[in-house]
CSV table of C-alpha atoms in Angstrom, one decimal:
chain,number,residue,atom,x,y,z
D,652,UNK,CA,-34.3,-26.8,-25.0
D,653,UNK,CA,-34.2,-27.9,-28.7
D,654,UNK,CA,-31.2,-30.1,-29.3
D,655,UNK,CA,-30.8,-29.3,-33.0
D,656,UNK,CA,-32.4,-26.1,-34.2
D,657,UNK,CA,-32.7,-24.8,-37.7
D,658,UNK,CA,-33.8,-21.4,-39.0
D,659,UNK,CA,-35.9,-20.4,-40.9
D,660,UNK,CA,-38.5,-23.2,-40.9
D,661,UNK,CA,-39.9,-21.9,-44.2
D,662,UNK,CA,-38.3,-20.1,-47.1
D,663,UNK,CA,-40.1,-18.9,-50.2
D,664,UNK,CA,-38.0,-17.1,-52.7
D,665,UNK,CA,-37.6,-16.4,-56.4
D,666,UNK,CA,-35.2,-18.1,-58.8
D,667,UNK,CA,-31.8,-16.6,-58.9
D,668,UNK,CA,-31.9,-15.3,-55.3
D,669,UNK,CA,-29.4,-16.3,-52.6
D,670,UNK,CA,-30.5,-17.7,-49.3
D,671,UNK,CA,-29.1,-19.1,-46.1
D,672,UNK,CA,-30.2,-21.7,-43.5
D,673,UNK,CA,-28.7,-21.8,-40.1
D,674,UNK,CA,-28.3,-24.7,-37.8
D,675,UNK,CA,-27.2,-25.0,-34.2
D,676,UNK,CA,-26.8,-28.0,-31.9
D,677,UNK,CA,-26.4,-27.9,-28.1
D,678,UNK,CA,-25.5,-31.6,-27.7
D,679,UNK,CA,-21.8,-31.1,-27.8
D,680,UNK,CA,-21.4,-33.4,-30.8
D,681,UNK,CA,-18.4,-33.0,-33.1
D,682,UNK,CA,-20.0,-34.0,-36.4
D,683,UNK,CA,-22.8,-32.3,-38.2
D,684,UNK,CA,-24.6,-32.9,-41.5
D,685,UNK,CA,-26.9,-31.4,-44.1
D,686,UNK,CA,-29.4,-33.7,-45.8
D,687,UNK,CA,-31.8,-32.8,-48.6
D,688,UNK,CA,-35.3,-34.4,-48.6
D,689,UNK,CA,-37.1,-34.2,-51.9
D,690,UNK,CA,-40.8,-34.3,-52.7
D,691,UNK,CA,-40.7,-38.1,-52.8
D,692,UNK,CA,-39.2,-38.1,-49.3
D,693,UNK,CA,-35.8,-39.4,-50.5
D,694,UNK,CA,-33.1,-38.3,-48.1
D,695,UNK,CA,-29.7,-37.5,-49.6
D,696,UNK,CA,-26.6,-36.5,-47.8
D,697,UNK,CA,-25.1,-33.2,-48.9
D,698,UNK,CA,-22.3,-32.3,-46.5
D,699,UNK,CA,-20.7,-33.5,-43.3
D,700,UNK,CA,-18.4,-31.5,-41.0
D,701,UNK,CA,-16.4,-32.8,-38.1
D,702,UNK,CA,-15.2,-30.1,-35.6
D,703,UNK,CA,-15.5,-27.4,-38.3
D,704,UNK,CA,-13.7,-29.4,-40.9
D,705,UNK,CA,-15.5,-30.5,-44.1
D,706,UNK,CA,-15.2,-34.3,-44.4
D,707,UNK,CA,-18.0,-35.2,-46.9
D,708,UNK,CA,-19.0,-33.2,-49.9
D,709,UNK,CA,-21.4,-35.4,-51.8
D,710,UNK,CA,-21.0,-33.9,-55.3
D,711,UNK,CA,-23.3,-31.0,-54.5
D,712,UNK,CA,-23.3,-28.1,-57.0
D,713,UNK,CA,-20.9,-25.4,-55.8
D,714,UNK,CA,-23.9,-23.0,-55.6
D,715,UNK,CA,-24.2,-24.7,-52.2
D,716,UNK,CA,-21.6,-23.6,-49.6
D,717,UNK,CA,-21.6,-24.9,-46.1
D,718,UNK,CA,-19.9,-22.9,-43.3
D,719,UNK,CA,-19.1,-24.1,-39.8
D,720,UNK,CA,-17.9,-21.2,-37.6
D,721,UNK,CA,-17.6,-23.6,-34.7
D,722,UNK,CA,-18.5,-27.2,-34.0
D,723,UNK,CA,-22.0,-26.2,-32.7
D,724,UNK,CA,-23.0,-24.5,-35.9
D,725,UNK,CA,-23.3,-25.5,-39.5
D,726,UNK,CA,-24.9,-23.1,-41.9
D,727,UNK,CA,-25.9,-23.6,-45.5
D,728,UNK,CA,-25.7,-20.8,-48.1
D,729,UNK,CA,-27.3,-21.3,-51.5
D,730,UNK,CA,-26.5,-19.0,-54.4
D,731,UNK,CA,-28.5,-18.5,-57.6
D,732,UNK,CA,-31.5,-20.6,-56.5
D,733,UNK,CA,-33.1,-22.9,-59.0
D,734,UNK,CA,-36.5,-24.6,-59.1
D,735,UNK,CA,-34.9,-28.0,-58.4
D,736,UNK,CA,-33.5,-26.7,-55.1
D,737,UNK,CA,-37.0,-26.8,-53.7
D,738,UNK,CA,-36.9,-29.3,-50.9
D,739,UNK,CA,-36.8,-29.7,-47.2
D,740,UNK,CA,-33.3,-29.3,-45.8
D,741,UNK,CA,-32.4,-31.1,-42.6
D,742,UNK,CA,-29.5,-30.5,-40.4
D,743,UNK,CA,-28.3,-33.3,-38.1
D,744,UNK,CA,-25.6,-33.9,-35.5
D,745,UNK,CA,-24.1,-37.2,-34.7
D,746,UNK,CA,-23.4,-38.7,-31.3
D,747,UNK,CA,-20.3,-40.7,-30.5
D,748,UNK,CA,-22.6,-43.8,-30.7
D,749,UNK,CA,-23.4,-43.0,-34.3
D,750,UNK,CA,-27.0,-41.8,-33.7
D,751,UNK,CA,-28.2,-38.8,-35.7
D,752,UNK,CA,-30.2,-36.1,-34.1
D,753,UNK,CA,-32.2,-34.1,-36.7
D,754,UNK,CA,-33.5,-30.6,-36.7
D,755,UNK,CA,-37.1,-30.0,-37.7
D,756,UNK,CA,-36.2,-29.1,-41.2
D,757,UNK,CA,-36.3,-26.0,-43.4
D,758,UNK,CA,-38.7,-26.1,-46.3
D,759,UNK,CA,-37.4,-24.1,-49.2
D,760,UNK,CA,-39.7,-23.2,-52.1
D,761,UNK,CA,-38.2,-21.6,-55.2
D,762,UNK,CA,-40.7,-19.9,-57.5
T,259,UNK,CA,-20.2,-48.7,-51.7
T,260,UNK,CA,-22.9,-49.4,-49.2
T,261,UNK,CA,-26.6,-49.3,-50.0
T,262,UNK,CA,-29.8,-50.0,-48.3
T,263,UNK,CA,-33.2,-51.1,-49.8
T,264,UNK,CA,-36.7,-50.8,-48.4
T,265,UNK,CA,-38.8,-52.9,-50.9
T,266,UNK,CA,-42.2,-51.7,-49.7
T,267,UNK,CA,-43.4,-48.1,-50.3
T,268,UNK,CA,-46.3,-48.7,-47.9
T,269,UNK,CA,-47.3,-51.2,-45.3
T,270,UNK,CA,-50.9,-51.4,-44.0
T,271,UNK,CA,-51.5,-53.1,-40.7
T,272,UNK,CA,-54.6,-53.3,-38.5
T,273,UNK,CA,-54.2,-51.9,-35.0
T,274,UNK,CA,-53.2,-54.6,-32.5
T,275,UNK,CA,-51.6,-56.8,-35.2
T,276,UNK,CA,-47.9,-57.4,-35.4
T,277,UNK,CA,-46.0,-55.3,-38.0
T,278,UNK,CA,-42.9,-55.8,-40.0
T,279,UNK,CA,-41.1,-53.2,-42.1
T,280,UNK,CA,-38.4,-54.7,-44.3
T,281,UNK,CA,-34.9,-53.5,-45.0
T,282,UNK,CA,-31.9,-55.2,-46.7
T,283,UNK,CA,-28.4,-53.8,-47.0
T,284,UNK,CA,-25.2,-54.1,-48.8
T,285,UNK,CA,-21.9,-53.1,-47.2
T,286,UNK,CA,-18.3,-54.1,-47.7
T,287,UNK,CA,-17.4,-54.5,-44.0
T,288,UNK,CA,-19.3,-54.9,-40.8
T,289,UNK,CA,-22.6,-53.0,-41.0
T,290,UNK,CA,-23.9,-50.3,-38.6
T,291,UNK,CA,-27.6,-50.4,-39.1
T,292,UNK,CA,-30.3,-47.9,-38.0
T,293,UNK,CA,-34.0,-47.3,-38.0
T,294,UNK,CA,-35.4,-43.8,-37.9
T,295,UNK,CA,-39.0,-42.6,-37.9
T,296,UNK,CA,-40.4,-39.4,-39.4
T,297,UNK,CA,-43.8,-38.0,-38.4
T,298,UNK,CA,-45.4,-35.4,-40.7
T,299,UNK,CA,-43.6,-32.1,-40.9
T,300,UNK,CA,-41.0,-33.2,-38.4
T,301,UNK,CA,-37.3,-34.3,-38.5
T,302,UNK,CA,-36.3,-37.9,-38.3
T,303,UNK,CA,-36.0,-39.5,-34.9
T,304,UNK,CA,-33.7,-42.4,-33.9
T,305,UNK,CA,-35.5,-45.6,-33.1
T,306,UNK,CA,-32.7,-48.2,-32.7
T,307,UNK,CA,-29.4,-49.5,-34.0
T,308,UNK,CA,-27.3,-52.6,-34.5
T,309,UNK,CA,-23.6,-52.4,-34.3
T,310,UNK,CA,-22.6,-55.7,-32.8
T,311,UNK,CA,-23.8,-58.3,-30.3
T,312,UNK,CA,-27.3,-59.7,-30.0
T,313,UNK,CA,-29.1,-60.0,-33.3
T,314,UNK,CA,-32.4,-58.8,-31.8
T,315,UNK,CA,-32.2,-55.1,-31.0
T,316,UNK,CA,-34.8,-53.3,-28.9
T,317,UNK,CA,-35.6,-49.7,-29.3
T,318,UNK,CA,-38.0,-46.9,-28.6
T,319,UNK,CA,-41.8,-47.1,-28.5
T,320,UNK,CA,-41.8,-50.9,-28.3
T,321,UNK,CA,-40.0,-51.4,-31.7
T,322,UNK,CA,-37.4,-54.0,-32.2
T,323,UNK,CA,-35.3,-55.1,-35.2
T,324,UNK,CA,-33.7,-58.4,-36.2
T,325,UNK,CA,-30.3,-58.4,-37.8
T,326,UNK,CA,-29.8,-61.4,-40.1
T,327,UNK,CA,-26.3,-61.5,-41.6
T,328,UNK,CA,-26.9,-64.4,-44.0
T,329,UNK,CA,-29.9,-62.6,-45.5
T,330,UNK,CA,-28.3,-59.1,-45.1
T,331,UNK,CA,-31.6,-57.9,-43.6
T,332,UNK,CA,-32.5,-55.7,-40.7
T,333,UNK,CA,-36.3,-55.8,-40.5
T,334,UNK,CA,-38.2,-53.6,-38.1
T,335,UNK,CA,-40.9,-55.2,-36.0
T,336,UNK,CA,-43.5,-54.5,-33.3
T,337,UNK,CA,-45.7,-57.2,-31.7
T,338,UNK,CA,-48.8,-55.0,-31.5
T,339,UNK,CA,-49.3,-51.9,-33.7
T,340,UNK,CA,-50.8,-48.7,-32.5
T,341,UNK,CA,-52.5,-46.0,-34.7
T,342,UNK,CA,-49.9,-43.6,-33.4
T,343,UNK,CA,-47.2,-45.7,-35.1
T,344,UNK,CA,-48.4,-44.4,-38.5
T,345,UNK,CA,-45.4,-42.6,-39.9
T,346,UNK,CA,-42.6,-42.8,-42.4
T,347,UNK,CA,-39.8,-45.2,-41.5
T,348,UNK,CA,-36.3,-45.1,-42.7
T,349,UNK,CA,-33.6,-47.8,-42.6
T,350,UNK,CA,-30.0,-46.6,-42.7
T,351,UNK,CA,-26.6,-48.2,-43.0
T,352,UNK,CA,-23.1,-47.1,-42.3
T,353,UNK,CA,-19.9,-48.9,-43.3
T,354,UNK,CA,-17.3,-48.3,-40.7
T,355,UNK,CA,-16.6,-44.6,-40.7
T,356,UNK,CA,-18.2,-43.9,-44.0
T,357,UNK,CA,-21.3,-41.8,-44.4
T,358,UNK,CA,-24.8,-42.8,-43.3
T,359,UNK,CA,-27.0,-43.8,-46.3
T,360,UNK,CA,-30.8,-43.9,-45.9
T,361,UNK,CA,-33.3,-46.1,-47.7
T,362,UNK,CA,-36.2,-44.5,-49.6
T,363,UNK,CA,-38.5,-44.9,-46.7
T,364,UNK,CA,-41.6,-47.0,-46.0
T,365,UNK,CA,-44.9,-45.4,-45.1
T,366,UNK,CA,-46.5,-47.4,-42.3
T,367,UNK,CA,-50.3,-47.0,-42.0
T,368,UNK,CA,-52.0,-48.5,-39.0
T,369,UNK,CA,-55.7,-49.0,-39.5
T,370,UNK,CA,-58.0,-48.4,-36.5
């Protein structure tokens, strides 16, 4: 059983399109995150949700809209994709001990 | 605001030798410190953490880290490196209930 699963693993799309990435965790954690990893491997926090409530929005363009239908799911929808959105997007959930459990990542390529 | 620095982009170590990957931090309160490892095309995996207590923290795969409050450092160490330890290592810091910030990563290359 995969603890944190993301789909799709790969996304290739044209500029201007809209795309979504889904994330699910089966660890029973209350807090989930989206991180963006760029081509230089820098990891930047985008959003954090605690029990379906947004608690961190790290000045991400409002083309990015997270949605948490329940505490086990945190999806990311991106409108009007730009070249600079190309990156690997990681979902993570956080244990009560503060440890993050990451998904395998979703590699987005915008052409 | 908290920050974390990893001064080395890459560390090369011969197999069997001890390794150290450096990390320094800046937080306004008591730090929560973490190390994560990322293998190619994979997500990050938790290695170890320091929250309070003993300054020497032991973690997965034989790694340990030493918390030094006066030097604001949390260096990752292993007594004897394996080729399979080659990966990207991230130090991370959290200040109380604030968000978790990652360093830029250090690529560890273990030479056979």
